[in-house]
Amino acid sequence: MAASENLLFVYGTLRRAGRNPICRMLDHRTDFIGVGTFRGQLYDLGSYPGVVPSPDAADRVIGEVYALHDPDKAFSILDNYETSEYRREKHPIALEDGRQVQAWIYIYVYPTDTLRRIASGDYLAPE
């Protein structure tokens, strides 16, 4: 397993099924570690989602964990892409195989009280 400073958790348009151009960068500059969950709440922001941490252990957001080959270059691209709506933070992620890792995740920074929550926690799954 790669060092935690090299791990990234993505939960929306950057997942493998996404059609985002940044997905191609992830595809070529990362190793897919596996599917995981983050203890948080997922919100619909229109054409992409935002996530916030949750104190409730039942709140789970589904995503993917990647090991970055060149974290400095990748985060330079990703930080620019995610803009000021998000803050990159390190959080625990539970992998499907039962392991827990620390990974970087982009947390939505604005209020969510007027946003539609994606209750399933899975941006790619229909509700």
Tab-separated table of N, CA and C in Angstrom:
chain	number	residue	atom	x	y	z
A	1	MET	N	0.852	-1.176	0.000
A	1	MET	CA	0.000	0.000	0.000
A	1	MET	C	0.894	1.234	0.000
A	2	ALA	N	0.507	2.222	-0.773
A	2	ALA	CA	1.269	3.460	-0.880
A	2	ALA	C	1.159	4.265	0.412
A	3	ALA	N	2.126	5.134	0.631
A	3	ALA	CA	2.084	6.023	1.793
A	3	ALA	C	0.838	6.883	1.737
A	4	SER	N	0.290	7.217	2.912
A	4	SER	CA	-0.987	7.935	2.952
A	4	SER	C	-0.922	9.311	2.292
A	5	GLU	N	0.263	9.926	2.268
A	5	GLU	CA	0.335	11.239	1.611
A	5	GLU	C	0.138	11.116	0.108
A	6	ASN	N	0.196	9.891	-0.401
A	6	ASN	CA	0.013	9.661	-1.832
A	6	ASN	C	-1.374	9.178	-2.187
A	7	LEU	N	-2.280	9.028	-1.207
A	7	LEU	CA	-3.601	8.479	-1.479
A	7	LEU	C	-4.634	9.587	-1.666
A	8	LEU	N	-5.523	9.360	-2.616
A	8	LEU	CA	-6.592	10.304	-2.936
A	8	LEU	C	-7.913	9.540	-2.983
A	9	PHE	N	-8.945	10.098	-2.340
A	9	PHE	CA	-10.296	9.548	-2.392
A	9	PHE	C	-11.144	10.470	-3.257
A	10	VAL	N	-11.775	9.930	-4.298
A	10	VAL	CA	-12.667	10.706	-5.166
A	10	VAL	C	-14.061	10.114	-5.104
A	11	TYR	N	-15.076	10.967	-5.146
A	11	TYR	CA	-16.453	10.519	-4.906
A	11	TYR	C	-17.445	10.999	-5.951
A	12	GLY	N	-16.998	11.742	-6.931
A	12	GLY	CA	-17.938	12.323	-7.897
A	12	GLY	C	-17.492	12.143	-9.324
A	13	THR	N	-17.316	13.260	-10.015
A	13	THR	CA	-17.016	13.238	-11.442
A	13	THR	C	-15.621	12.703	-11.756
A	14	LEU	N	-14.775	12.545	-10.751
A	14	LEU	CA	-13.423	12.020	-10.993
A	14	LEU	C	-13.331	10.508	-10.828
A	15	ARG	N	-14.434	9.859	-10.495
A	15	ARG	CA	-14.428	8.390	-10.421
A	15	ARG	C	-14.229	7.805	-11.815
A	16	ARG	N	-13.803	6.559	-11.860
A	16	ARG	CA	-13.457	5.916	-13.145
A	16	ARG	C	-14.581	5.960	-14.166
A	17	ALA	N	-15.815	5.899	-13.733
A	17	ALA	CA	-16.948	5.929	-14.665
A	17	ALA	C	-17.223	7.339	-15.188
A	18	GLY	N	-16.564	8.337	-14.634
A	18	GLY	CA	-16.771	9.723	-15.059
A	18	GLY	C	-16.184	9.989	-16.430
A	19	ARG	N	-16.657	11.043	-17.040
A	19	ARG	CA	-16.166	11.419	-18.376
A	19	ARG	C	-15.339	12.704	-18.331
A	20	ASN	N	-14.907	13.046	-17.153
A	20	ASN	CA	-14.157	14.262	-16.942
A	20	ASN	C	-12.735	14.116	-17.497
A	21	PRO	N	-12.175	15.144	-18.143
A	21	PRO	CA	-10.805	15.046	-18.663
A	21	PRO	C	-9.762	14.768	-17.575
A	22	ILE	N	-10.033	15.208	-16.361
A	22	ILE	CA	-9.101	14.958	-15.265
A	22	ILE	C	-9.032	13.454	-14.955
A	23	CYS	N	-10.106	12.727	-15.266
A	23	CYS	CA	-10.101	11.261	-15.077
A	23	CYS	C	-8.970	10.613	-15.861
A	24	ARG	N	-8.694	11.120	-17.047
A	24	ARG	CA	-7.606	10.572	-17.863
A	24	ARG	C	-6.257	10.780	-17.180
A	25	MET	N	-6.102	11.954	-16.555
A	25	MET	CA	-4.873	12.219	-15.803
A	25	MET	C	-4.755	11.210	-14.665
A	26	LEU	N	-5.842	10.977	-13.940
A	26	LEU	CA	-5.808	10.008	-12.848
A	26	LEU	C	-5.519	8.610	-13.376
A	27	ASP	N	-6.099	8.291	-14.511
A	27	ASP	CA	-5.915	6.964	-15.097
A	27	ASP	C	-4.449	6.688	-15.420
A	28	HIS	N	-3.732	7.708	-15.864
A	28	HIS	CA	-2.343	7.536	-16.293
A	28	HIS	C	-1.316	7.810	-15.199
A	29	ARG	N	-1.707	8.494	-14.142
A	29	ARG	CA	-0.737	8.916	-13.131
A	29	ARG	C	-1.043	8.372	-11.744
A	30	THR	N	-1.851	7.325	-11.686
A	30	THR	CA	-2.220	6.740	-10.405
A	30	THR	C	-2.330	5.230	-10.523
A	31	ASP	N	-2.409	4.587	-9.376
A	31	ASP	CA	-2.782	3.180	-9.292
A	31	ASP	C	-4.100	3.127	-8.538
A	32	PHE	N	-5.055	2.418	-9.090
A	32	PHE	CA	-6.343	2.242	-8.430
A	32	PHE	C	-6.148	1.287	-7.252
A	33	ILE	N	-6.519	1.736	-6.058
A	33	ILE	CA	-6.384	0.913	-4.855
A	33	ILE	C	-7.670	0.133	-4.588
A	34	GLY	N	-8.818	0.823	-4.735
A	34	GLY	CA	-10.083	0.132	-4.521
A	34	GLY	C	-11.209	1.082	-4.181
A	35	VAL	N	-12.369	0.497	-4.019
A	35	VAL	CA	-13.557	1.249	-3.619
A	35	VAL	C	-13.510	1.429	-2.107
A	36	GLY	N	-13.971	2.584	-1.662
A	36	GLY	CA	-13.983	2.862	-0.233
A	36	GLY	C	-15.144	3.751	0.146
A	37	THR	N	-15.263	4.006	1.448
A	37	THR	CA	-16.306	4.910	1.938
A	37	THR	C	-15.705	5.921	2.900
A	38	PHE	N	-16.324	7.089	2.896
A	38	PHE	CA	-15.963	8.211	3.753
A	38	PHE	C	-17.169	8.533	4.620
A	39	ARG	N	-16.951	8.800	5.891
A	39	ARG	CA	-18.055	9.167	6.774
A	39	ARG	C	-18.425	10.626	6.521
A	40	GLY	N	-19.454	10.800	5.690
A	40	GLY	CA	-19.860	12.146	5.323
A	40	GLY	C	-21.221	12.161	4.675
A	41	GLN	N	-21.621	13.343	4.259
A	41	GLN	CA	-22.872	13.540	3.544
A	41	GLN	C	-22.552	14.132	2.180
A	42	LEU	N	-23.237	13.609	1.168
A	42	LEU	CA	-23.003	13.981	-0.223
A	42	LEU	C	-24.142	14.861	-0.702
A	43	TYR	N	-23.804	15.943	-1.398
A	43	TYR	CA	-24.797	16.903	-1.885
A	43	TYR	C	-24.672	17.116	-3.385
A	44	ASP	N	-25.802	17.352	-4.010
A	44	ASP	CA	-25.881	17.620	-5.443
A	44	ASP	C	-25.664	19.109	-5.673
A	45	LEU	N	-24.613	19.446	-6.401
A	45	LEU	CA	-24.310	20.846	-6.705
A	45	LEU	C	-24.639	21.185	-8.153
A	46	GLY	N	-25.429	20.351	-8.799
A	46	GLY	CA	-25.771	20.558	-10.203
A	46	GLY	C	-25.104	19.505	-11.051
A	47	SER	N	-24.000	19.864	-11.687
A	47	SER	CA	-23.312	18.903	-12.555
A	47	SER	C	-22.175	18.167	-11.836
A	48	TYR	N	-22.077	18.332	-10.541
A	48	TYR	CA	-21.055	17.656	-9.740
A	48	TYR	C	-21.498	17.676	-8.279
A	49	PRO	N	-20.869	16.839	-7.434
A	49	PRO	CA	-21.266	16.786	-6.033
A	49	PRO	C	-20.277	17.494	-5.108
A	50	GLY	N	-20.699	17.635	-3.874
A	50	GLY	CA	-19.833	18.113	-2.805
A	50	GLY	C	-20.068	17.241	-1.583
A	51	VAL	N	-19.048	17.082	-0.775
A	51	VAL	CA	-19.154	16.251	0.425
A	51	VAL	C	-18.709	17.048	1.640
A	52	VAL	N	-19.359	16.760	2.766
A	52	VAL	CA	-18.958	17.333	4.050
A	52	VAL	C	-18.864	16.182	5.059
A	53	PRO	N	-17.935	16.273	6.009
A	53	PRO	CA	-17.843	15.231	7.032
A	53	PRO	C	-19.115	15.190	7.873
A	54	SER	N	-19.383	14.027	8.450
A	54	SER	CA	-20.552	13.854	9.296
A	54	SER	C	-20.144	13.181	10.602
A	55	PRO	N	-20.754	13.592	11.713
A	55	PRO	CA	-20.480	12.903	12.978
A	55	PRO	C	-21.229	11.567	13.080
A	56	ASP	N	-22.187	11.333	12.189
A	56	ASP	CA	-23.018	10.138	12.225
A	56	ASP	C	-22.341	9.008	11.451
A	57	ALA	N	-22.008	7.921	12.152
A	57	ALA	CA	-21.319	6.787	11.519
A	57	ALA	C	-22.156	6.134	10.422
A	58	ALA	N	-23.463	6.374	10.397
A	58	ALA	CA	-24.326	5.789	9.358
A	58	ALA	C	-24.224	6.549	8.036
A	59	ASP	N	-23.680	7.759	8.064
A	59	ASP	CA	-23.536	8.563	6.841
A	59	ASP	C	-22.272	8.128	6.105
A	60	ARG	N	-22.468	7.535	4.933
A	60	ARG	CA	-21.343	7.025	4.153
A	60	ARG	C	-21.397	7.542	2.726
A	61	VAL	N	-20.254	7.965	2.221
A	61	VAL	CA	-20.107	8.392	0.833
A	61	VAL	C	-19.211	7.379	0.143
A	62	ILE	N	-19.659	6.897	-0.998
A	62	ILE	CA	-18.930	5.884	-1.752
A	62	ILE	C	-18.005	6.570	-2.757
A	63	GLY	N	-16.803	6.042	-2.871
A	63	GLY	CA	-15.846	6.591	-3.821
A	63	GLY	C	-14.739	5.607	-4.109
A	64	GLU	N	-13.664	6.131	-4.661
A	64	GLU	CA	-12.522	5.309	-5.072
A	64	GLU	C	-11.239	5.891	-4.501
A	65	VAL	N	-10.318	5.009	-4.171
A	65	VAL	CA	-9.024	5.412	-3.633
A	65	VAL	C	-7.948	5.136	-4.682
A	66	TYR	N	-7.101	6.123	-4.871
A	66	TYR	CA	-5.991	6.037	-5.824
A	66	TYR	C	-4.679	6.362	-5.124
A	67	ALA	N	-3.612	5.698	-5.543
A	67	ALA	CA	-2.255	6.045	-5.125
A	67	ALA	C	-1.654	6.895	-6.242
A	68	LEU	N	-1.243	8.088	-5.894
A	68	LEU	CA	-0.698	9.037	-6.871
A	68	LEU	C	0.783	8.758	-7.107
A	69	HIS	N	1.188	8.705	-8.376
A	69	HIS	CA	2.596	8.490	-8.719
A	69	HIS	C	3.433	9.720	-8.382
A	70	ASP	N	2.924	10.889	-8.681
A	70	ASP	CA	3.628	12.153	-8.438
A	70	ASP	C	2.652	13.097	-7.732
A	71	PRO	N	2.539	12.981	-6.395
A	71	PRO	CA	1.535	13.768	-5.666
A	71	PRO	C	1.641	15.277	-5.886
A	72	ASP	N	2.857	15.819	-5.926
A	72	ASP	CA	2.996	17.269	-6.101
A	72	ASP	C	2.363	17.732	-7.410
A	73	LYS	N	2.656	17.043	-8.497
A	73	LYS	CA	2.096	17.421	-9.799
A	73	LYS	C	0.586	17.187	-9.823
A	74	ALA	N	0.159	16.034	-9.320
A	74	ALA	CA	-1.271	15.720	-9.324
A	74	ALA	C	-2.056	16.736	-8.500
A	75	PHE	N	-1.580	17.061	-7.301
A	75	PHE	CA	-2.320	18.012	-6.464
A	75	PHE	C	-2.281	19.423	-7.033
A	76	SER	N	-1.247	19.763	-7.761
A	76	SER	CA	-1.228	21.064	-8.432
A	76	SER	C	-2.384	21.141	-9.435
A	77	ILE	N	-2.580	20.077	-10.197
A	77	ILE	CA	-3.672	20.025	-11.181
A	77	ILE	C	-5.022	19.953	-10.478
A	78	LEU	N	-5.138	19.055	-9.495
A	78	LEU	CA	-6.415	18.853	-8.801
A	78	LEU	C	-6.842	20.065	-7.989
A	79	ASP	N	-5.907	20.694	-7.279
A	79	ASP	CA	-6.252	21.882	-6.483
A	79	ASP	C	-6.783	22.998	-7.382
A	80	ASN	N	-6.198	23.144	-8.547
A	80	ASN	CA	-6.664	24.151	-9.498
A	80	ASN	C	-8.043	23.781	-10.030
A	81	TYR	N	-8.258	22.510	-10.331
A	81	TYR	CA	-9.534	22.030	-10.854
A	81	TYR	C	-10.659	22.195	-9.828
A	82	GLU	N	-10.386	21.863	-8.585
A	82	GLU	CA	-11.430	21.887	-7.549
A	82	GLU	C	-11.795	23.300	-7.097
A	83	THR	N	-11.034	24.261	-7.390
A	83	THR	CA	-11.281	25.683	-7.111
A	83	THR	C	-11.504	25.964	-5.634
A	84	SER	N	-12.037	27.144	-5.351
A	84	SER	CA	-12.206	27.587	-3.963
A	84	SER	C	-13.447	27.001	-3.296
A	85	GLU	N	-14.227	26.200	-4.020
A	85	GLU	CA	-15.396	25.561	-3.418
A	85	GLU	C	-15.009	24.421	-2.485
A	86	TYR	N	-13.765	23.968	-2.604
A	86	TYR	CA	-13.321	22.794	-1.868
A	86	TYR	C	-12.014	23.070	-1.143
A	87	ARG	N	-11.823	22.325	-0.066
A	87	ARG	CA	-10.562	22.352	0.670
A	87	ARG	C	-10.068	20.900	0.734
A	88	ARG	N	-8.821	20.702	0.393
A	88	ARG	CA	-8.241	19.357	0.445
A	88	ARG	C	-7.850	19.040	1.883
A	89	GLU	N	-8.382	17.925	2.398
A	89	GLU	CA	-8.115	17.487	3.762
A	89	GLU	C	-7.822	15.996	3.763
A	90	LYS	N	-7.122	15.548	4.786
A	90	LYS	CA	-6.861	14.125	4.945
A	90	LYS	C	-7.863	13.552	5.945
A	91	HIS	N	-8.509	12.432	5.555
A	91	HIS	CA	-9.525	11.785	6.390
A	91	HIS	C	-9.387	10.270	6.292
A	92	PRO	N	-9.934	9.556	7.284
A	92	PRO	CA	-9.948	8.093	7.192
A	92	PRO	C	-10.948	7.614	6.145
A	93	ILE	N	-10.538	6.624	5.403
A	93	ILE	CA	-11.372	5.993	4.380
A	93	ILE	C	-11.377	4.490	4.666
A	94	ALA	N	-12.570	3.915	4.679
A	94	ALA	CA	-12.706	2.473	4.880
A	94	ALA	C	-12.733	1.797	3.514
A	95	LEU	N	-11.795	0.886	3.287
A	95	LEU	CA	-11.755	0.141	2.033
A	95	LEU	C	-12.680	-1.072	2.115
A	96	GLU	N	-13.089	-1.559	0.955
A	96	GLU	CA	-13.999	-2.711	0.898
A	96	GLU	C	-13.454	-3.946	1.588
A	97	ASP	N	-12.137	-4.092	1.595
A	97	ASP	CA	-11.532	-5.290	2.194
A	97	ASP	C	-11.380	-5.181	3.708
A	98	GLY	N	-11.894	-4.087	4.295
A	98	GLY	CA	-11.860	-3.923	5.745
A	98	GLY	C	-10.729	-3.052	6.261
A	99	ARG	N	-9.735	-2.781	5.429
A	99	ARG	CA	-8.641	-1.900	5.857
A	99	ARG	C	-9.127	-0.462	5.936
A	100	GLN	N	-8.465	0.313	6.774
A	100	GLN	CA	-8.730	1.745	6.845
A	100	GLN	C	-7.443	2.474	6.499
A	101	VAL	N	-7.552	3.487	5.626
A	101	VAL	CA	-6.396	4.269	5.203
A	101	VAL	C	-6.700	5.744	5.421
A	102	GLN	N	-5.659	6.536	5.442
A	102	GLN	CA	-5.795	7.991	5.452
A	102	GLN	C	-5.593	8.460	4.014
A	103	ALA	N	-6.534	9.225	3.508
A	103	ALA	CA	-6.432	9.692	2.120
A	103	ALA	C	-6.871	11.146	2.035
A	104	TRP	N	-6.366	11.827	1.037
A	104	TRP	CA	-6.795	13.187	0.756
A	104	TRP	C	-8.172	13.145	0.103
A	105	ILE	N	-9.016	14.088	0.471
A	105	ILE	CA	-10.359	14.209	-0.085
A	105	ILE	C	-10.675	15.695	-0.185
A	106	TYR	N	-11.445	16.058	-1.211
A	106	TYR	CA	-11.852	17.450	-1.378
A	106	TYR	C	-13.200	17.654	-0.694
A	107	ILE	N	-13.188	18.502	0.355
A	107	ILE	CA	-14.359	18.786	1.188
A	107	ILE	C	-15.004	20.084	0.708
A	108	TYR	N	-16.327	20.048	0.533
A	108	TYR	CA	-17.084	21.238	0.130
A	108	TYR	C	-17.095	22.240	1.290
A	109	VAL	N	-16.841	23.510	1.005
A	109	VAL	CA	-16.648	24.493	2.082
A	109	VAL	C	-17.838	25.422	2.327
A	110	TYR	N	-18.854	25.372	1.486
A	110	TYR	CA	-19.982	26.295	1.652
A	110	TYR	C	-21.150	25.622	2.369
A	111	PRO	N	-22.109	26.422	2.864
A	111	PRO	CA	-23.278	25.840	3.548
A	111	PRO	C	-24.057	24.900	2.622
A	112	THR	N	-24.629	23.872	3.216
A	112	THR	CA	-25.347	22.855	2.452
A	112	THR	C	-26.850	22.847	2.728
A	113	ASP	N	-27.343	23.755	3.585
A	113	ASP	CA	-28.746	23.694	4.015
A	113	ASP	C	-29.753	23.884	2.884
A	114	THR	N	-29.376	24.475	1.767
A	114	THR	CA	-30.315	24.637	0.650
A	114	THR	C	-30.061	23.634	-0.480
A	115	LEU	N	-29.113	22.735	-0.288
A	115	LEU	CA	-28.750	21.765	-1.320
A	115	LEU	C	-29.492	20.455	-1.128
A	116	ARG	N	-29.701	19.720	-2.233
A	116	ARG	CA	-30.322	18.400	-2.164
A	116	ARG	C	-29.255	17.382	-1.765
A	117	ARG	N	-29.547	16.668	-0.702
A	117	ARG	CA	-28.629	15.622	-0.245
A	117	ARG	C	-28.833	14.360	-1.088
A	118	ILE	N	-27.741	13.720	-1.451
A	118	ILE	CA	-27.778	12.436	-2.158
A	118	ILE	C	-27.707	11.368	-1.067
A	119	ALA	N	-28.875	10.890	-0.658
A	119	ALA	CA	-28.990	10.021	0.509
A	119	ALA	C	-28.249	8.700	0.360
A	120	SER	N	-28.141	8.193	-0.869
A	120	SER	CA	-27.445	6.918	-1.084
A	120	SER	C	-25.962	7.043	-0.828
A	121	GLY	N	-25.421	8.259	-0.888
A	121	GLY	CA	-23.983	8.469	-0.728
A	121	GLY	C	-23.189	8.102	-1.967
A	122	ASP	N	-23.885	7.766	-3.045
A	122	ASP	CA	-23.213	7.341	-4.277
A	122	ASP	C	-23.649	8.253	-5.428
A	123	TYR	N	-22.748	9.101	-5.863
A	123	TYR	CA	-23.059	10.075	-6.910
A	123	TYR	C	-23.404	9.399	-8.234
A	124	LEU	N	-22.844	8.227	-8.488
A	124	LEU	CA	-23.051	7.559	-9.766
A	124	LEU	C	-24.243	6.618	-9.785
A	125	ALA	N	-24.858	6.401	-8.630
A	125	ALA	CA	-26.005	5.486	-8.564
A	125	ALA	C	-27.307	6.285	-8.575
A	126	PRO	N	-28.261	5.856	-9.383
A	126	PRO	CA	-29.545	6.556	-9.376
A	126	PRO	C	-30.270	6.355	-8.057
A	127	GLU	N	-31.023	7.375	-7.672
A	127	GLU	CA	-31.775	7.279	-6.408
A	127	GLU	C	-33.220	6.997	-6.685
